[in-house]
Amino acid sequence: MQTRTLGDVQVGAIGLGGMPMSIEGRPDRDRSIATIHAALDLGVTLVDTADAYHLHADEVGHNEELIAEALRTWGGDSSDVLVATKGGHLRPGDGTWTVDGSPAHLRAAVDDSLRRLGVEAIGLYQFHRPDPSVPYADSVGVLGELLDAGKIRLAGVSNANPDQIRQAVQVLDGRLASVQNQYSPAFRSSQPELDLCAELGIAFLPWSPLGGIARAGDLGSRFGAFERVAAGHGVSPQQVALAWELAQAQVVIPIPGASRPETITDSVRAAELLLGPEEIALLDATS
């Protein structure tokens, strides 16, 4: 697989999002492990998770533990796999999502994630979502502490706007490695953040790059241009969507979620799909 730059490391151009394997509608553990193993076999070296990817209140970190198990049981060399996790977003267990960006919570969350992942340093740690009750600089400042302490190798932010990205760059003294925002054919309001990341040379990781768990399957029927381009190449509309996102800028590294080996196999093939300028222009204009 072609690679792209994230901080000071190279990762596969298509990553794997772990959330579908741990929330509502999740598959059994064996299928999840098989999905992660399939991704690794195909050259995926960026696996995205979060402590909040779980279903019940008593299983915080379910997805982190799942990924750690998959890496331990995989037959290949996982030393070049970058596991990215996040903290600051919570699931009380009643189906809702809440936030806690306090420094005390983030410091404790990192220690818990280190334990669940079974590592001495987390590859990429991201502040999951801004907390309106906590100054953004205070939350991001913890990432700087963790970098200095060697508990994390790279730092990122998620669900951030351009002003917050610039603030994070300043607070971290230029050490912001990534921004993870929602971006897909159906959700393009993060274009300013993507463009800013391209300008600054910061990796941009689109989450839900196919439109979300419930809508990824009907991407082609919702966006006819993607269906038409896919037919011309003999591939799926989902592959076209990921290839289109890769074409937006060299800093883009989509992290499509998957819960079946077949799904991530199809997604990874997008890294080899080259779209022409006219096709990209057509897809850019599609809404």
Short mmCIF file of C-alpha atoms in Angstrom, two decimals:
data_model
loop_
_atom_site.label_atom_id
_atom_site.label_comp_id
_atom_site.label_asym_id
_atom_site.label_seq_id
_atom_site.Cartn_x
_atom_site.Cartn_y
_atom_site.Cartn_z
CA MET A 1 0.00 0.00 0.00
CA GLN A 2 1.16 3.55 -0.63
CA THR A 3 2.08 5.42 2.53
CA ARG A 4 1.47 8.88 3.89
CA THR A 5 3.09 10.93 6.62
CA LEU A 6 1.66 11.22 10.12
CA GLY A 7 3.94 13.16 12.40
CA ASP A 8 7.36 11.59 11.97
CA VAL A 9 6.15 8.18 10.79
CA GLN A 10 4.83 6.67 7.58
CA VAL A 11 1.50 4.81 7.65
CA GLY A 12 -0.64 3.13 5.04
CA ALA A 13 -2.80 5.58 3.10
CA ILE A 14 -5.96 3.81 4.30
CA GLY A 15 -6.38 3.14 8.02
CA LEU A 16 -8.90 1.13 10.01
CA GLY A 17 -11.53 2.66 12.28
CA GLY A 18 -12.37 0.35 15.17
CA MET A 19 -15.59 1.90 16.47
CA PRO A 20 -18.11 -0.41 14.64
CA MET A 21 -16.59 -3.39 16.43
CA SER A 22 -17.52 -2.12 19.89
CA ILE A 23 -20.74 -0.08 19.83
CA GLU A 24 -24.36 -0.83 18.93
CA GLY A 25 -24.69 -3.64 16.38
CA ARG A 26 -21.17 -4.87 17.00
CA PRO A 27 -20.15 -8.33 15.76
CA ASP A 28 -18.87 -11.14 17.95
CA ARG A 29 -15.26 -11.01 19.08
CA ASP A 30 -13.99 -13.61 16.62
CA ARG A 31 -15.26 -11.67 13.62
CA SER A 32 -13.80 -8.46 14.97
CA ILE A 33 -10.40 -10.05 15.45
CA ALA A 34 -10.60 -11.51 11.94
CA THR A 35 -11.41 -8.04 10.58
CA ILE A 36 -8.39 -6.46 12.26
CA HIS A 37 -6.15 -9.31 11.11
CA ALA A 38 -7.41 -8.88 7.54
CA ALA A 39 -6.56 -5.18 7.68
CA LEU A 40 -3.06 -5.90 8.93
CA ASP A 41 -2.55 -8.57 6.26
CA LEU A 42 -3.44 -5.98 3.63
CA GLY A 43 -0.86 -3.49 4.85
CA VAL A 44 -2.95 -1.27 7.10
CA THR A 45 -0.59 0.28 9.65
CA LEU A 46 -2.89 2.88 11.25
CA VAL A 47 -5.62 1.56 13.54
CA ASP A 48 -7.89 4.12 15.20
CA THR A 49 -9.71 3.55 18.47
CA ALA A 50 -10.86 5.43 21.60
CA ASP A 51 -11.61 4.63 25.21
CA ALA A 52 -15.23 5.65 24.53
CA TYR A 53 -15.77 2.97 21.88
CA HIS A 54 -17.86 0.64 24.00
CA LEU A 55 -21.49 -0.14 24.63
CA HIS A 56 -22.07 -0.64 28.36
CA ALA A 57 -20.92 1.62 31.19
CA ASP A 58 -18.77 -1.12 32.73
CA GLU A 59 -16.70 -1.82 29.60
CA VAL A 60 -14.82 1.42 28.97
CA GLY A 61 -11.96 0.71 26.59
CA HIS A 62 -13.64 -2.32 24.98
CA ASN A 63 -12.25 -1.44 21.56
CA GLU A 64 -8.76 -0.71 22.85
CA GLU A 65 -8.62 -4.16 24.46
CA LEU A 66 -9.95 -5.74 21.28
CA ILE A 67 -7.26 -4.14 19.16
CA ALA A 68 -4.55 -5.07 21.65
CA GLU A 69 -5.71 -8.70 21.50
CA ALA A 70 -5.74 -8.66 17.71
CA LEU A 71 -2.19 -7.31 17.56
CA ARG A 72 -0.98 -9.94 20.04
CA THR A 73 -2.54 -12.80 18.10
CA TRP A 74 -1.65 -11.66 14.57
CA GLY A 75 0.98 -13.78 12.87
CA GLY A 76 2.89 -10.85 11.37
CA ASP A 77 5.21 -8.17 12.73
CA SER A 78 3.11 -5.43 14.31
CA SER A 79 6.01 -3.20 15.31
CA ASP A 80 5.21 -0.71 12.54
CA VAL A 81 1.48 -0.51 13.36
CA LEU A 82 0.49 2.87 14.78
CA VAL A 83 -2.40 2.57 17.19
CA ALA A 84 -4.23 5.87 17.63
CA THR A 85 -6.56 6.28 20.58
CA LYS A 86 -8.50 9.17 22.05
CA GLY A 87 -9.71 10.52 25.38
CA GLY A 88 -12.12 13.18 26.58
CA HIS A 89 -15.34 11.70 25.21
CA LEU A 90 -17.43 9.38 27.38
CA ARG A 91 -20.38 6.99 27.10
CA PRO A 92 -22.37 6.68 30.33
CA GLY A 93 -23.99 3.50 29.05
CA ASP A 94 -27.44 4.88 28.27
CA GLY A 95 -26.71 5.50 24.60
CA THR A 96 -25.58 9.10 25.07
CA TRP A 97 -22.17 10.69 24.64
CA THR A 98 -20.72 13.24 27.08
CA VAL A 99 -17.41 15.10 27.34
CA ASP A 100 -14.75 15.64 29.98
CA GLY A 101 -11.76 17.60 28.81
CA SER A 102 -10.41 18.36 32.28
CA PRO A 103 -6.67 17.82 32.68
CA ALA A 104 -7.28 15.44 35.60
CA HIS A 105 -9.56 13.24 33.50
CA LEU A 106 -7.22 13.18 30.51
CA ARG A 107 -4.20 12.27 32.64
CA ALA A 108 -6.10 9.36 34.19
CA ALA A 109 -7.55 8.32 30.82
CA VAL A 110 -4.11 8.08 29.24
CA ASP A 111 -2.86 5.81 32.00
CA ASP A 112 -5.90 3.57 31.57
CA SER A 113 -5.40 3.44 27.79
CA LEU A 114 -1.73 2.56 28.24
CA ARG A 115 -2.73 -0.35 30.45
CA ARG A 116 -5.44 -1.64 28.10
CA LEU A 117 -3.23 -1.37 25.03
CA GLY A 118 -0.34 -3.00 26.87
CA VAL A 119 2.25 -0.45 25.70
CA GLU A 120 4.76 1.85 27.32
CA ALA A 121 3.86 4.73 25.00
CA ILE A 122 0.76 5.32 22.91
CA GLY A 123 1.53 5.83 19.23
CA LEU A 124 -0.95 8.66 18.69
CA TYR A 125 -3.12 10.15 21.42
CA GLN A 126 -5.91 12.54 20.42
CA PHE A 127 -8.10 14.87 22.44
CA HIS A 128 -11.46 13.45 21.35
CA ARG A 129 -13.86 16.38 21.53
CA PRO A 130 -13.74 19.93 22.95
CA ASP A 131 -15.32 20.39 26.36
CA PRO A 132 -17.14 23.75 26.56
CA SER A 133 -16.55 23.86 30.31
CA VAL A 134 -12.76 23.61 30.02
CA PRO A 135 -10.45 26.08 28.24
CA TYR A 136 -9.24 24.37 25.08
CA ALA A 137 -5.63 25.27 25.82
CA ASP A 138 -5.86 23.48 29.18
CA SER A 139 -7.05 20.25 27.55
CA VAL A 140 -4.51 20.36 24.74
CA GLY A 141 -1.80 21.35 27.18
CA VAL A 142 -2.08 17.91 28.75
CA LEU A 143 -1.02 16.41 25.41
CA GLY A 144 2.18 18.45 25.64
CA GLU A 145 2.80 17.10 29.14
CA LEU A 146 2.29 13.56 27.90
CA LEU A 147 4.67 14.06 24.99
CA ASP A 148 7.32 15.40 27.33
CA ALA A 149 6.77 12.51 29.75
CA GLY A 150 7.10 9.93 26.96
CA LYS A 151 3.65 8.47 27.56
CA ILE A 152 2.59 9.29 24.00
CA ARG A 153 4.68 9.48 20.82
CA LEU A 154 2.39 11.75 18.79
CA ALA A 155 -0.43 14.15 19.69
CA GLY A 156 -3.61 14.99 17.81
CA VAL A 157 -6.99 16.63 18.20
CA SER A 158 -10.40 15.56 16.96
CA ASN A 159 -13.59 17.44 16.10
CA ALA A 160 -11.68 20.72 16.06
CA ASN A 161 -12.37 23.91 14.14
CA PRO A 162 -9.65 26.00 12.41
CA ASP A 163 -9.15 28.32 15.40
CA GLN A 164 -8.76 25.34 17.71
CA ILE A 165 -6.28 23.70 15.32
CA ARG A 166 -4.17 26.86 15.27
CA GLN A 167 -4.38 27.09 19.06
CA ALA A 168 -3.31 23.45 19.40
CA VAL A 169 -0.32 24.07 17.14
CA GLN A 170 0.70 26.98 19.37
CA VAL A 171 0.12 25.20 22.68
CA LEU A 172 2.06 22.15 21.51
CA ASP A 173 4.92 24.22 20.07
CA GLY A 174 4.34 22.89 16.58
CA ARG A 175 4.03 19.26 17.66
CA LEU A 176 0.43 18.73 16.54
CA ALA A 177 0.59 15.63 14.35
CA SER A 178 -3.02 15.09 13.29
CA VAL A 179 -6.58 16.35 13.16
CA GLN A 180 -9.44 13.84 13.06
CA ASN A 181 -12.72 15.34 11.83
CA GLN A 182 -15.79 14.00 10.10
CA TYR A 183 -15.49 14.20 6.32
CA SER A 184 -17.26 12.29 3.56
CA PRO A 185 -19.31 12.85 0.39
CA ALA A 186 -22.25 13.53 2.70
CA PHE A 187 -20.37 15.72 5.19
CA ARG A 188 -18.05 18.34 3.76
CA SER A 189 -18.24 21.07 6.37
CA SER A 190 -14.74 20.11 7.56
CA GLN A 191 -13.23 21.29 4.25
CA PRO A 192 -11.71 24.38 5.93
CA GLU A 193 -10.00 22.15 8.50
CA LEU A 194 -8.73 19.83 5.77
CA ASP A 195 -7.38 22.77 3.79
CA LEU A 196 -5.67 24.20 6.89
CA CYS A 197 -4.06 20.84 7.65
CA ALA A 198 -2.78 20.68 4.06
CA GLU A 199 -1.32 24.17 4.46
CA LEU A 200 0.37 23.31 7.77
CA GLY A 201 1.46 19.79 6.84
CA ILE A 202 -0.65 18.14 9.53
CA ALA A 203 -2.26 14.75 8.86
CA PHE A 204 -6.03 14.94 8.39
CA LEU A 205 -7.88 11.76 9.37
CA PRO A 206 -11.49 11.73 8.09
CA TRP A 207 -13.76 9.78 10.41
CA SER A 208 -16.92 8.23 8.97
CA PRO A 209 -15.37 8.75 5.51
CA LEU A 210 -18.15 6.69 3.91
CA GLY A 211 -20.97 8.54 5.66
CA GLY A 212 -21.34 6.58 8.87
CA ILE A 213 -22.17 3.02 9.89
CA ALA A 214 -25.85 3.22 8.91
CA ARG A 215 -25.33 5.00 5.59
CA ALA A 216 -22.09 3.66 4.11
CA GLY A 217 -23.86 0.87 2.25
CA ASP A 218 -26.12 3.18 0.26
CA LEU A 219 -23.45 5.75 -0.65
CA GLY A 220 -23.81 5.02 -4.36
CA SER A 221 -27.58 5.40 -4.41
CA ARG A 222 -27.37 8.67 -2.52
CA PHE A 223 -24.61 10.17 -4.65
CA GLY A 224 -25.04 9.19 -8.28
CA ALA A 225 -21.74 10.63 -9.46
CA PHE A 226 -19.84 8.25 -7.18
CA GLU A 227 -21.90 5.36 -8.54
CA ARG A 228 -21.16 6.36 -12.15
CA VAL A 229 -17.43 6.78 -11.58
CA ALA A 230 -17.37 3.44 -9.75
CA ALA A 231 -19.07 1.70 -12.66
CA GLY A 232 -16.48 3.11 -15.03
CA HIS A 233 -13.68 1.61 -12.98
CA GLY A 234 -15.45 -1.60 -12.07
CA VAL A 235 -15.18 -0.90 -8.34
CA SER A 236 -17.50 0.01 -5.48
CA PRO A 237 -18.74 3.57 -4.84
CA GLN A 238 -17.13 3.27 -1.41
CA GLN A 239 -13.72 2.77 -3.04
CA VAL A 240 -14.32 5.84 -5.17
CA ALA A 241 -15.24 7.90 -2.10
CA LEU A 242 -12.02 6.96 -0.32
CA ALA A 243 -9.91 7.54 -3.45
CA TRP A 244 -11.58 10.94 -3.86
CA GLU A 245 -10.71 11.83 -0.28
CA LEU A 246 -7.09 10.74 -0.81
CA ALA A 247 -6.99 13.05 -3.83
CA GLN A 248 -8.01 16.08 -1.76
CA ALA A 249 -4.52 16.47 -0.30
CA GLN A 250 -1.44 14.41 0.52
CA VAL A 251 -2.16 14.87 4.23
CA VAL A 252 -5.47 12.96 4.06
CA ILE A 253 -5.52 9.47 5.60
CA PRO A 254 -9.10 8.08 5.74
CA ILE A 255 -9.95 5.69 8.58
CA PRO A 256 -13.03 3.79 7.38
CA GLY A 257 -14.72 1.72 10.04
CA ALA A 258 -15.23 -1.98 9.45
CA SER A 259 -16.66 -4.99 11.22
CA ARG A 260 -16.11 -7.59 8.47
CA PRO A 261 -12.94 -8.64 6.65
CA GLU A 262 -14.68 -8.10 3.29
CA THR A 263 -15.40 -4.46 4.11
CA ILE A 264 -11.87 -3.44 5.00
CA THR A 265 -10.56 -5.43 2.02
CA ASP A 266 -12.69 -3.33 -0.31
CA SER A 267 -11.69 -0.10 1.42
CA VAL A 268 -7.96 -0.80 1.22
CA ARG A 269 -8.18 -1.18 -2.56
CA ALA A 270 -9.00 2.54 -2.76
CA ALA A 271 -5.32 3.28 -2.20
CA GLU A 272 -4.63 1.84 -5.67
CA LEU A 273 -7.50 3.62 -7.44
CA LEU A 274 -6.37 6.61 -9.45
CA LEU A 275 -9.07 9.10 -10.41
CA GLY A 276 -8.65 11.49 -13.29
CA PRO A 277 -8.92 15.28 -12.92
CA GLU A 278 -12.33 15.35 -14.60
CA GLU A 279 -13.62 12.64 -12.28
CA ILE A 280 -12.34 14.47 -9.20
CA ALA A 281 -13.93 17.70 -10.40
CA LEU A 282 -17.24 15.89 -10.92
CA LEU A 283 -17.13 14.37 -7.44
CA ASP A 284 -16.10 17.68 -5.88
CA ALA A 285 -19.22 19.25 -7.37
CA THR A 286 -21.53 16.49 -6.13
CA SER A 287 -23.72 17.23 -3.13
#
